[in-house]
Coordinates of C-alpha atoms in Angstrom, one line a residue:
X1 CA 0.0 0.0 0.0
X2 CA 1.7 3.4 -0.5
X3 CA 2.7 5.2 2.5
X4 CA 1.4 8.9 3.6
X5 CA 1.8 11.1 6.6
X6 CA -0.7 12.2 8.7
X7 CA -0.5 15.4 11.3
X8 CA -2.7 16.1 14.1
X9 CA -2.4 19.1 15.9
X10 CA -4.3 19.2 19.8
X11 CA -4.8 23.1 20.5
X12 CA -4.7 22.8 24.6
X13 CA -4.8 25.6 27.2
X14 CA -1.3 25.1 28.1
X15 CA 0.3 23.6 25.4
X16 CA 0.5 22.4 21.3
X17 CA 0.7 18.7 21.3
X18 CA 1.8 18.5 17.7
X19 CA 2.0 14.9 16.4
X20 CA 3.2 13.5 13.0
X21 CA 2.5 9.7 11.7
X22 CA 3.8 7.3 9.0
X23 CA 0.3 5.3 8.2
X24 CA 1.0 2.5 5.7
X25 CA -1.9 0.2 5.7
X26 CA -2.7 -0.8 9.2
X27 CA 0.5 0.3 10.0
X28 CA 0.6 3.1 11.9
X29 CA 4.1 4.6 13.2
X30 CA 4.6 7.6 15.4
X31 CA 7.8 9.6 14.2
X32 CA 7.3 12.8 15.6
X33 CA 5.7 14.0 18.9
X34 CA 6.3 17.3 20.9
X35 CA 4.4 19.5 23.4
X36 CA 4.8 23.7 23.2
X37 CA 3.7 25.8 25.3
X38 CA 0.4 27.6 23.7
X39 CA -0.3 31.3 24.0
X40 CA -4.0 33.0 23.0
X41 CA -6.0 29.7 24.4
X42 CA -8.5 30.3 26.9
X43 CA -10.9 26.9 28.0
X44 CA -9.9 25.1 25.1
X45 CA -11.2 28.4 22.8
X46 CA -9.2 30.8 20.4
X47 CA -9.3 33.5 22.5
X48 CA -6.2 35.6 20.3
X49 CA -5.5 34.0 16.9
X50 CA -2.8 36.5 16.5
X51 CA -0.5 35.3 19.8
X52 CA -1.9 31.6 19.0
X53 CA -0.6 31.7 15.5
X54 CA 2.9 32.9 16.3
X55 CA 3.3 29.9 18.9
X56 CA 2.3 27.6 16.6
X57 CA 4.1 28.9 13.5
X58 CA 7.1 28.0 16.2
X59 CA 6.0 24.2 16.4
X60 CA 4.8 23.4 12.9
X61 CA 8.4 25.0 12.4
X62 CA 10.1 23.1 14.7
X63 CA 9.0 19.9 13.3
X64 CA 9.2 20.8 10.1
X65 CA 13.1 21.2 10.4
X66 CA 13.6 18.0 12.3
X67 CA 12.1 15.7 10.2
X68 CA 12.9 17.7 6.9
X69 CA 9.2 17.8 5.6
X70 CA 6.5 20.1 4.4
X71 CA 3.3 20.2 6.6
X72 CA 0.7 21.0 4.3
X73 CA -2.3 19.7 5.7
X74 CA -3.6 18.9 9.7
X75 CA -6.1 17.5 11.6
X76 CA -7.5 19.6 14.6
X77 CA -10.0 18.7 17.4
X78 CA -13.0 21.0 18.3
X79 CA -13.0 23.0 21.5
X80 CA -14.4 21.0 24.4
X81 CA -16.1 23.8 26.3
X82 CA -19.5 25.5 26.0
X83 CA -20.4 22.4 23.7
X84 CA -24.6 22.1 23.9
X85 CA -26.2 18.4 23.1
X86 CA -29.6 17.7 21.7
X87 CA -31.7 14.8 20.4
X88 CA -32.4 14.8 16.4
X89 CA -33.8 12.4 14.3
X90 CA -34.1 11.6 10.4
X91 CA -36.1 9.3 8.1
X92 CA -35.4 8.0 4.8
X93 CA -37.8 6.1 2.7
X94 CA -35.8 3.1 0.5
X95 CA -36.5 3.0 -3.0
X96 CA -34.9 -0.6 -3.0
X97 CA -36.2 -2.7 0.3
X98 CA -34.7 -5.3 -1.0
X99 CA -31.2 -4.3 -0.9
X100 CA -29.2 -4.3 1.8
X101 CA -28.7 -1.7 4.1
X102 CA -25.3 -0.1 3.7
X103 CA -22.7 1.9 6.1
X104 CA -23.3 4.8 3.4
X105 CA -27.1 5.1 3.8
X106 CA -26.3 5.4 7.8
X107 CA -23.6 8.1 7.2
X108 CA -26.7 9.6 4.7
X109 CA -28.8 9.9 7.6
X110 CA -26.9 11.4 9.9
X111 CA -26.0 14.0 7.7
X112 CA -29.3 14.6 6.7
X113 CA -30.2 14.9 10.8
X114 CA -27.2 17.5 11.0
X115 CA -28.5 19.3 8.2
X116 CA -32.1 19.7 9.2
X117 CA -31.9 20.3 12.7
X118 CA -32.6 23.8 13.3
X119 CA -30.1 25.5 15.1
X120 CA -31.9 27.8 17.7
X121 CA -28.8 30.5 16.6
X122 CA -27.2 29.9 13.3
X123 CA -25.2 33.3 13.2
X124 CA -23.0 32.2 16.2
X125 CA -23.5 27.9 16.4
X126 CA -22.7 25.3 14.5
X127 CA -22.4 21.5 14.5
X128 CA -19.9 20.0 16.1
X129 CA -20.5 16.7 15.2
X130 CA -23.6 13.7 15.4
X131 CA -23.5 10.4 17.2
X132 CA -26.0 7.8 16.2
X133 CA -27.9 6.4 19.1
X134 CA -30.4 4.0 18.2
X135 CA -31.9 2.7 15.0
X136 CA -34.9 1.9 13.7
X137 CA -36.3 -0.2 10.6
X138 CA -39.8 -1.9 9.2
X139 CA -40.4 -4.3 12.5
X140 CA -37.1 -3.5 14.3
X141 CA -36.3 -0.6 16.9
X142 CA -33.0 0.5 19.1
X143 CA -30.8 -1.1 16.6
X144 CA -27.1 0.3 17.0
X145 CA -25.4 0.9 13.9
X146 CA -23.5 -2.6 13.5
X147 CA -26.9 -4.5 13.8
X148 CA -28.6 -2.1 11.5
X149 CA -25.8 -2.5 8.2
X150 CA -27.2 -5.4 6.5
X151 CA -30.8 -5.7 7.0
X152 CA -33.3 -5.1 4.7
X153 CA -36.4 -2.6 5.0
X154 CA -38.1 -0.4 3.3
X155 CA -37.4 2.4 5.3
X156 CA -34.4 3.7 8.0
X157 CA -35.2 6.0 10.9
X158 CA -32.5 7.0 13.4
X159 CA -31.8 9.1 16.7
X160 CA -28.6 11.1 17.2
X161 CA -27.2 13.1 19.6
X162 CA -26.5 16.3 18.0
X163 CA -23.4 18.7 19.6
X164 CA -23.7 22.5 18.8
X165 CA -20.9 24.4 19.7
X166 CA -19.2 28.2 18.9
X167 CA -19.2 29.0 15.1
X168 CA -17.1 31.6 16.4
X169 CA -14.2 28.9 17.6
X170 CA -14.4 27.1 14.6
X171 CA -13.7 30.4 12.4
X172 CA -10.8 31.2 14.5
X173 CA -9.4 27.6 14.0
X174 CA -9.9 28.0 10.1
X175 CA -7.9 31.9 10.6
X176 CA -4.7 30.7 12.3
X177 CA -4.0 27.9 9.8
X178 CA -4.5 30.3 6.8
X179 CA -2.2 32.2 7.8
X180 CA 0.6 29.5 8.6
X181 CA -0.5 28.3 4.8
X182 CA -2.1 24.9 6.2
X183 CA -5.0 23.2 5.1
X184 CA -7.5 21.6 7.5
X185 CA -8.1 18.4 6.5
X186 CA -11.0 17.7 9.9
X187 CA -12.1 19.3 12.7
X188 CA -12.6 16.4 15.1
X189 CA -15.1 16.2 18.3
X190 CA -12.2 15.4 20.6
X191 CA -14.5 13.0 22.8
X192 CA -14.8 10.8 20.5
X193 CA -11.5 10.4 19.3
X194 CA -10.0 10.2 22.9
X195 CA -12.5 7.4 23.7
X196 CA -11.1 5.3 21.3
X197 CA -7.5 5.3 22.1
X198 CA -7.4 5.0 25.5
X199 CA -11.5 2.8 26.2
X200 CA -11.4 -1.0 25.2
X201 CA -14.4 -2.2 23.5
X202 CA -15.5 -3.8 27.1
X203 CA -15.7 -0.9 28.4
X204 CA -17.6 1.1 26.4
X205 CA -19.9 -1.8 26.0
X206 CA -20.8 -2.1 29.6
X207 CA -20.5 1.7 31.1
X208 CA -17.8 3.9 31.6
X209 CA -17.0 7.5 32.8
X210 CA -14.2 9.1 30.4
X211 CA -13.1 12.1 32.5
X212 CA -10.2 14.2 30.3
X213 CA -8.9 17.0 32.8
X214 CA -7.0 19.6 30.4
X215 CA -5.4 22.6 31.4
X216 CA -8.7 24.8 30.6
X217 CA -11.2 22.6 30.8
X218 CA -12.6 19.2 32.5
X219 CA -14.7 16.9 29.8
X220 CA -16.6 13.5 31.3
X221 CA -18.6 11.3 28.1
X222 CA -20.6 8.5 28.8
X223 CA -20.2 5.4 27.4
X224 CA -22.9 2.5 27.3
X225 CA -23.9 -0.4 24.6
X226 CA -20.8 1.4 22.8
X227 CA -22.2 4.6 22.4
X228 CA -21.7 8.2 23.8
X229 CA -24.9 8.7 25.4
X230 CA -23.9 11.9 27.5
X231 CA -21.1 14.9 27.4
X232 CA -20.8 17.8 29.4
X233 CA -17.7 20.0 30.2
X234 CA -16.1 22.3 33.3
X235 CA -14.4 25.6 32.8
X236 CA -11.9 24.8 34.4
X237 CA -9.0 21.8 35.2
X238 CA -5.5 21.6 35.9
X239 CA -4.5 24.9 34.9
X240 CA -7.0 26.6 37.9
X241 CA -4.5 23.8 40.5
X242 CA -1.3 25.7 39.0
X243 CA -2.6 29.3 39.3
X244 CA -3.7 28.3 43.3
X245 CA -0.1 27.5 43.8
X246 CA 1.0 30.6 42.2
X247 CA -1.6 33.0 44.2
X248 CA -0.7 31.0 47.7
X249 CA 3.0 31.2 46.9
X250 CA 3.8 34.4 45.5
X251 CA 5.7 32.7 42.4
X252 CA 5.3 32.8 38.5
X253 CA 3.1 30.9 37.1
X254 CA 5.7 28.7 35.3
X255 CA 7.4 28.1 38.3
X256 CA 3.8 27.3 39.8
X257 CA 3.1 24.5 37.1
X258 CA 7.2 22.8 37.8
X259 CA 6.3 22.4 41.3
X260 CA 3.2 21.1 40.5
X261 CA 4.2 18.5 38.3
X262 CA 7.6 17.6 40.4
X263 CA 6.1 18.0 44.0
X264 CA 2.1 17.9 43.5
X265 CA 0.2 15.8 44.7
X266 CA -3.8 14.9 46.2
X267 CA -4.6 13.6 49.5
X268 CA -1.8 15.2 51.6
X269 CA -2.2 12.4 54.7
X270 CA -1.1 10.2 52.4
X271 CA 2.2 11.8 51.5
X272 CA 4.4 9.8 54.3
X273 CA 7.8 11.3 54.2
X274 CA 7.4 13.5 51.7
X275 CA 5.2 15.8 53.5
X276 CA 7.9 16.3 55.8
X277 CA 10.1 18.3 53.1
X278 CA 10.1 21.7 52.7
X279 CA 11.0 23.5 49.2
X280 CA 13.6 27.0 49.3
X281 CA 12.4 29.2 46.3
X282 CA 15.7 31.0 46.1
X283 CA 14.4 33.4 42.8
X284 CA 12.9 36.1 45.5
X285 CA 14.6 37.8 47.8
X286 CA 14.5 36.9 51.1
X287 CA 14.3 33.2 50.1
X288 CA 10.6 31.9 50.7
X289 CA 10.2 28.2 52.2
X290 CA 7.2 26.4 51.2
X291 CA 6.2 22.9 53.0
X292 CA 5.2 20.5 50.5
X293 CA 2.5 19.3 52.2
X294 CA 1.1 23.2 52.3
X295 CA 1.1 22.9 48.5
X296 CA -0.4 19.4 48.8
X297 CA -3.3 21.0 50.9
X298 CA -4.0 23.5 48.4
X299 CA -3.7 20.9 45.3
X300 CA -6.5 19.0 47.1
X301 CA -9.1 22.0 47.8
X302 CA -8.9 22.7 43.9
X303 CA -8.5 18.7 43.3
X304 CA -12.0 18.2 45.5
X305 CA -14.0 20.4 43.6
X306 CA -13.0 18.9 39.9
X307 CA -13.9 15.9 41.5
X308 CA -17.4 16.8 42.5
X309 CA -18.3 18.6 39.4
X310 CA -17.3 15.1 37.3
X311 CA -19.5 13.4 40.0
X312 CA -22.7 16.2 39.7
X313 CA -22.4 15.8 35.8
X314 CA -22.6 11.7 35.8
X315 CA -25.6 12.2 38.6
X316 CA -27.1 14.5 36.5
X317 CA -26.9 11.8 33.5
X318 CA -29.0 9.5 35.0
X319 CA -26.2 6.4 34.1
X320 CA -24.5 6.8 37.0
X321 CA -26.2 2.8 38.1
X322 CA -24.6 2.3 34.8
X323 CA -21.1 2.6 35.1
X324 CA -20.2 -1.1 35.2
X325 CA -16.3 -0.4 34.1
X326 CA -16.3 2.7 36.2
X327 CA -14.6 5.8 35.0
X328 CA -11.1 6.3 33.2
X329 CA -9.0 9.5 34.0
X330 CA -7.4 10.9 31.2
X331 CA -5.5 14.1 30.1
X332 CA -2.5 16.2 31.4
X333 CA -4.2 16.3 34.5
X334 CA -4.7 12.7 35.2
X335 CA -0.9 12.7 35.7
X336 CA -1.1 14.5 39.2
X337 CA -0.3 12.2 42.4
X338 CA -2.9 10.5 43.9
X339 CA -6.0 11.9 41.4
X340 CA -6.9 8.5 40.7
X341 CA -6.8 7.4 44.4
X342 CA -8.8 10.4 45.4
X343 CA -11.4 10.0 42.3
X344 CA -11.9 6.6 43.8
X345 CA -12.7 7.8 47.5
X346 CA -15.5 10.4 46.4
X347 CA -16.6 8.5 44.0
X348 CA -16.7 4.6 44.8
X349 CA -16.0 3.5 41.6
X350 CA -13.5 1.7 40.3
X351 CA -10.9 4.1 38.6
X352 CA -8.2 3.7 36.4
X353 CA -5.4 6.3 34.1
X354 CA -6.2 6.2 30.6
X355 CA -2.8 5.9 28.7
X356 CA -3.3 5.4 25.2
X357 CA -3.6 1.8 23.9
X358 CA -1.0 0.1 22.0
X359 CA -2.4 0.6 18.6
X360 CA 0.7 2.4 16.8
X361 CA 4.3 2.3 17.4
X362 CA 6.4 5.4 17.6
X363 CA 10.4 6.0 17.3
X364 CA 10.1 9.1 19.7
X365 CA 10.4 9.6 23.2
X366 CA 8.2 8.2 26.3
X367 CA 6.0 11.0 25.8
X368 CA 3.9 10.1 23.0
X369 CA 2.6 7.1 25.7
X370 CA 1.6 10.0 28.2
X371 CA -2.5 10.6 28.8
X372 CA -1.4 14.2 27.6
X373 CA -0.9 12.4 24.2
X374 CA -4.1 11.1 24.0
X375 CA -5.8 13.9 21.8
X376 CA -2.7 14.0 19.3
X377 CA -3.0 10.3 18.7
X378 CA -6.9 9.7 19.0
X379 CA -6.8 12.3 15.7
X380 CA -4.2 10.3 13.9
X381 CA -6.1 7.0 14.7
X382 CA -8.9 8.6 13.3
X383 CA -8.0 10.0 10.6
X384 CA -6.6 6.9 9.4
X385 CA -9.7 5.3 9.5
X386 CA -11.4 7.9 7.6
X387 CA -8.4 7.8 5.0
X388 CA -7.6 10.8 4.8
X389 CA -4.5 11.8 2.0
X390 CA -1.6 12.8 2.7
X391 CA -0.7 15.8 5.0
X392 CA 3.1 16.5 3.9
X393 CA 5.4 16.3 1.4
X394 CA 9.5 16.8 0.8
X395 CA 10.9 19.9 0.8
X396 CA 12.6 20.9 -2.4
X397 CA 16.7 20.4 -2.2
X398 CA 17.9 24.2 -0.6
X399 CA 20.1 25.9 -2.9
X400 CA 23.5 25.9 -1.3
X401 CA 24.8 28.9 -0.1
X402 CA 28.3 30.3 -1.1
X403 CA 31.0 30.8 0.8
X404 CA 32.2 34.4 2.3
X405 CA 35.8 34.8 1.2
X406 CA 37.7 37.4 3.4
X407 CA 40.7 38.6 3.8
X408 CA 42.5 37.9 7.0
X409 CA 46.2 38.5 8.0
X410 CA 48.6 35.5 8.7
X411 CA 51.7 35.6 11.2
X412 CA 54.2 33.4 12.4
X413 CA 51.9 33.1 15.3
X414 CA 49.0 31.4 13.2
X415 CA 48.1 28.1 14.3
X416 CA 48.1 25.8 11.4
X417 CA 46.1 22.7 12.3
X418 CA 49.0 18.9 12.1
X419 CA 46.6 17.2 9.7
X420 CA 47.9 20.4 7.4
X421 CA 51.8 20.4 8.4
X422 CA 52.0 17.8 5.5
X423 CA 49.3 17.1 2.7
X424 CA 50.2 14.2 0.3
X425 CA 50.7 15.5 -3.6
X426 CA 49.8 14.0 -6.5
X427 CA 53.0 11.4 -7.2
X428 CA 52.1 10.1 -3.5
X429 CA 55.4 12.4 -1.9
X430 CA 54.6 14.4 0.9
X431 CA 55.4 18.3 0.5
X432 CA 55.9 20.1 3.3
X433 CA 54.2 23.6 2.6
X434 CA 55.9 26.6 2.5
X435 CA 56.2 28.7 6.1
X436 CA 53.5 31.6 5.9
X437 CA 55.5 35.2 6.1
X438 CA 55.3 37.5 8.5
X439 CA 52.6 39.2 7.2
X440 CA 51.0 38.2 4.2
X441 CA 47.1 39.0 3.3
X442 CA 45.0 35.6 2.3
X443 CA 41.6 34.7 1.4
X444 CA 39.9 32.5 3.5
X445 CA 36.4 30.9 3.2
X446 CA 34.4 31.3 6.2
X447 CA 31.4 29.5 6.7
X448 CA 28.2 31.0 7.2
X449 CA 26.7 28.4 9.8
X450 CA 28.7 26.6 12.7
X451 CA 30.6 23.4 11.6
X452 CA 32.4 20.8 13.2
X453 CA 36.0 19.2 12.6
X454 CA 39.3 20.8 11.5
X455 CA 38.4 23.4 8.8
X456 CA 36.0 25.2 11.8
X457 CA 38.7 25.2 14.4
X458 CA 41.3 26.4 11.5
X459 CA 38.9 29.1 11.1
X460 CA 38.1 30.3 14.3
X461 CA 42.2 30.1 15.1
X462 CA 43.1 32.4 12.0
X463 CA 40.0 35.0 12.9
X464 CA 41.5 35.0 16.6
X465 CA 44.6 35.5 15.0
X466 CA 43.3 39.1 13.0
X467 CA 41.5 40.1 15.9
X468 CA 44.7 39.9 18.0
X469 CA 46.7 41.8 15.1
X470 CA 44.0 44.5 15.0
X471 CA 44.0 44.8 18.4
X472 CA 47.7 45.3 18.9
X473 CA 47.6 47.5 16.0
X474 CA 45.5 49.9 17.5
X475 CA 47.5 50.1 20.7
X476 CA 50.3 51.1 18.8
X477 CA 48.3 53.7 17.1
X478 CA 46.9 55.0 20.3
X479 CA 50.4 55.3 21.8
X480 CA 52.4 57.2 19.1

């Protein structure tokens, strides 16, 4: 099968998870993953395309240079905030019962739902996105989608859960990659993606809460018969814990976010030792000392309340009996000590971290494995499936540049480098060059970017050399 490249791009609160695939076939092969810190993203929402732009120029730059390509297309996810859901349905009427019904007629019908539903403000909404939720056919109802491909009827009916979100966001997406000259291949519903990398088919079959705590926002989808049934977000996740530790401590807020990740942690009884250590901040003056279990107490106030807005929102639900494979913690913020543990308490379900599943391989660091990741990858999983071409191509060969030839002055006191003392000629003899005069003006080419081995430290000898001549030149002058 012929090999593309697919990018995915997951525009977080706190950081650009920028992700870049080798798909051939099945085959998929992770060769590029790095996280940036974003600018201009408020909640998981544009809120300043111009400072989000130039952070992400940096990236798409960035990775661009290492792996020598062209990124000409990329996949996106939606924001996750101030997304509304609603119940729509569509009809269809066969005009050959006796064929089978195929994957295209239900795709048909769900676009025809998303098309007709009337948005209650079309100037500033627009769809997000449709999941199917139940089925229905000439002497068959609640069919899911895999039991309704293949039957035969005369007509099709189906329910969908319809998300409406920000037409605004989406226009603000579509303005930062015109400007970096990228295409937007798909704007993905990030719940949906996420729930396939990190959920197993059991659990989504038999009831799970998938709880994604970003930097800006808090997302929990329900999952039952295989099917999101329910989604609702928080304004606010793990970026609120850092900016606590920045207001209690008096510190920056990137300082804030290193102790959080190196020293954090939920449930500060639990800490044992650790909550005997005490941290010197040494960048103010006098030097501050902050007990770690202090910051531990203030991690778990903000940690508390996440916990009981996930918990309100799977109440609210009405699945919350449901939940046979519990809930799955996943995100950045699923990374902080003891989260899971303390999920588990309020709760009383059973509670896992979502890492994502080992469904591609990667030649890049640990990080790609992280739950951070698991946006960036759901995307490229994705939009494998939907087959999606290819999203970069090779540079054309740079033109190469030509070398500066200046003019330096050579002494007796000139290094010359041994591998140059004696240079074999063309019978085989080796000629001992001649001994450089006193003064004698040469051209030399100097490289216009740093390079390694003898002809760089030959060249950096000879220009300390002239500088050294100049210099002692001048103090002549001044003296006479």
């Amino acid at each position: 099968m012929e090999e593309k490249y697919i990018a995915s791009i997951d525009l977080g609160s706190s950081k650009f998870g920028l992700c870049v695939a080798r798909v051939n076939g099945d085959d998929v092969q992770i060769v590029y993953y790095k996280e940036t810190p974003s600018e201009g993203i408020r909640y998981s929402m544009i809120a300043n395309p111009l400072k989000a732009s130039e952070k992400l120029k940096e990236a798409v730059h960035e990775a661009e240079k290492e792996l020598m390509i062209k990124i000409l297309q990329v996949v996106v996810g939606m924001p996750r905030n101030e997304v509304a859901q609603v119940t729509a349905s569509a009809r269809i009427d066969r005009s050959h019962p006796d064929d089978y019904i195929t994957a295209e007629e239900v795709q048909t019908l769900k676009s025809i739902a998303l098309e007709t539903y009337p948005l209650p403000n079309p100037e500033s909404q627009i769809m997000y996105g449709a999941v199917a939720q139940s089925f229905s056919i000439d002497d068959e109802i609640q069919l899911v989608e895999n039991e309704v491909v293949g039957t035969l009827s005369s007509s099709l009916e189906g329910n969908f859960k319809v998300f409406i979100g920000s037409r605004k966001a989406t226009t603000a997406l579509d303005k930062i990659f015109n400007s970096l000259d990228i295409a937007v291949a798909k704007k993905y519903f990030l719940p949906e993606v996420v729930a396939k990398t990190v959920l197993t088919d059991e659990e989504r079959m038999g009831g799970v809460a998938l709880v994604d705590v970003g930097a800006g926002v808090t997302s929990v989808a329900i999952y039952h018969g295989g099917i999101m049934r329910y989604y609702a977000s928080l304004p606010f996740g793990g970026k609120a814990i850092t900016n606590d530790i920045r207001t209690e401590c008096s510190i920056s807020e990137d300082l804030a976010e290193k102790i959080k990740k190196r020293f954090g942690a939920c449930q500060p009884g639990k800490l044992a030792s650790l909550s005997e250590k005490v941290l010197q901040i040494r960048l103010t003056e006098p030097f501050k000392e902050v007990p770690v279990r202090y910051i531990s107490e203030v991690i778990d106030c903000r940690a508390r309340e996440i916990v009981d807005a996930v918990l309100y929102y799977i109440q609210e639900s009405g699945m919350q009996n449901t939940l046979r494979s519990g809930i799955v913690i996943t995100g950045g913020g699923a990374e902080l000590t003891n989260f899971v543990n303390l999920m588990k308490e309020m709760s009383g379900y059973d509670v896992r971290k979502g890492y994502p599943r080992f469904m591609f391989s990667a030649s890049v660091g640990s990080g790609v494995y992280s739950t951070a990741a698991t946006a960036a990858i759901g995307m490229i999983l994705s939009a494998k499936e939907d087959r999606l071409p290819d999203c970069v191509t090779a540079p054309e060969k740079p033109i190469e540049e030509e070398e500066e030839l200046v003019e330096v002055e050579v002494t007796d006191e000139t290094p010359v480098p041994d591998d140059m003392l004696f240079a074999p000629s063309e019978f085989g003899e080796e000629v001992k060059p001649e001994k450089p005069q006193k003064t004698k003006k040469v051209k030399v080419a100097k490289p216009k970017s740093e390079k390694t081995g003898i002809l760089s430290i030959f060249w950096k000898n000879v220009e300390g050399t002239a500088l050294k001549i100049y210099d002692k030149a001048n103090q002549e002058q001044e003296i006479k």
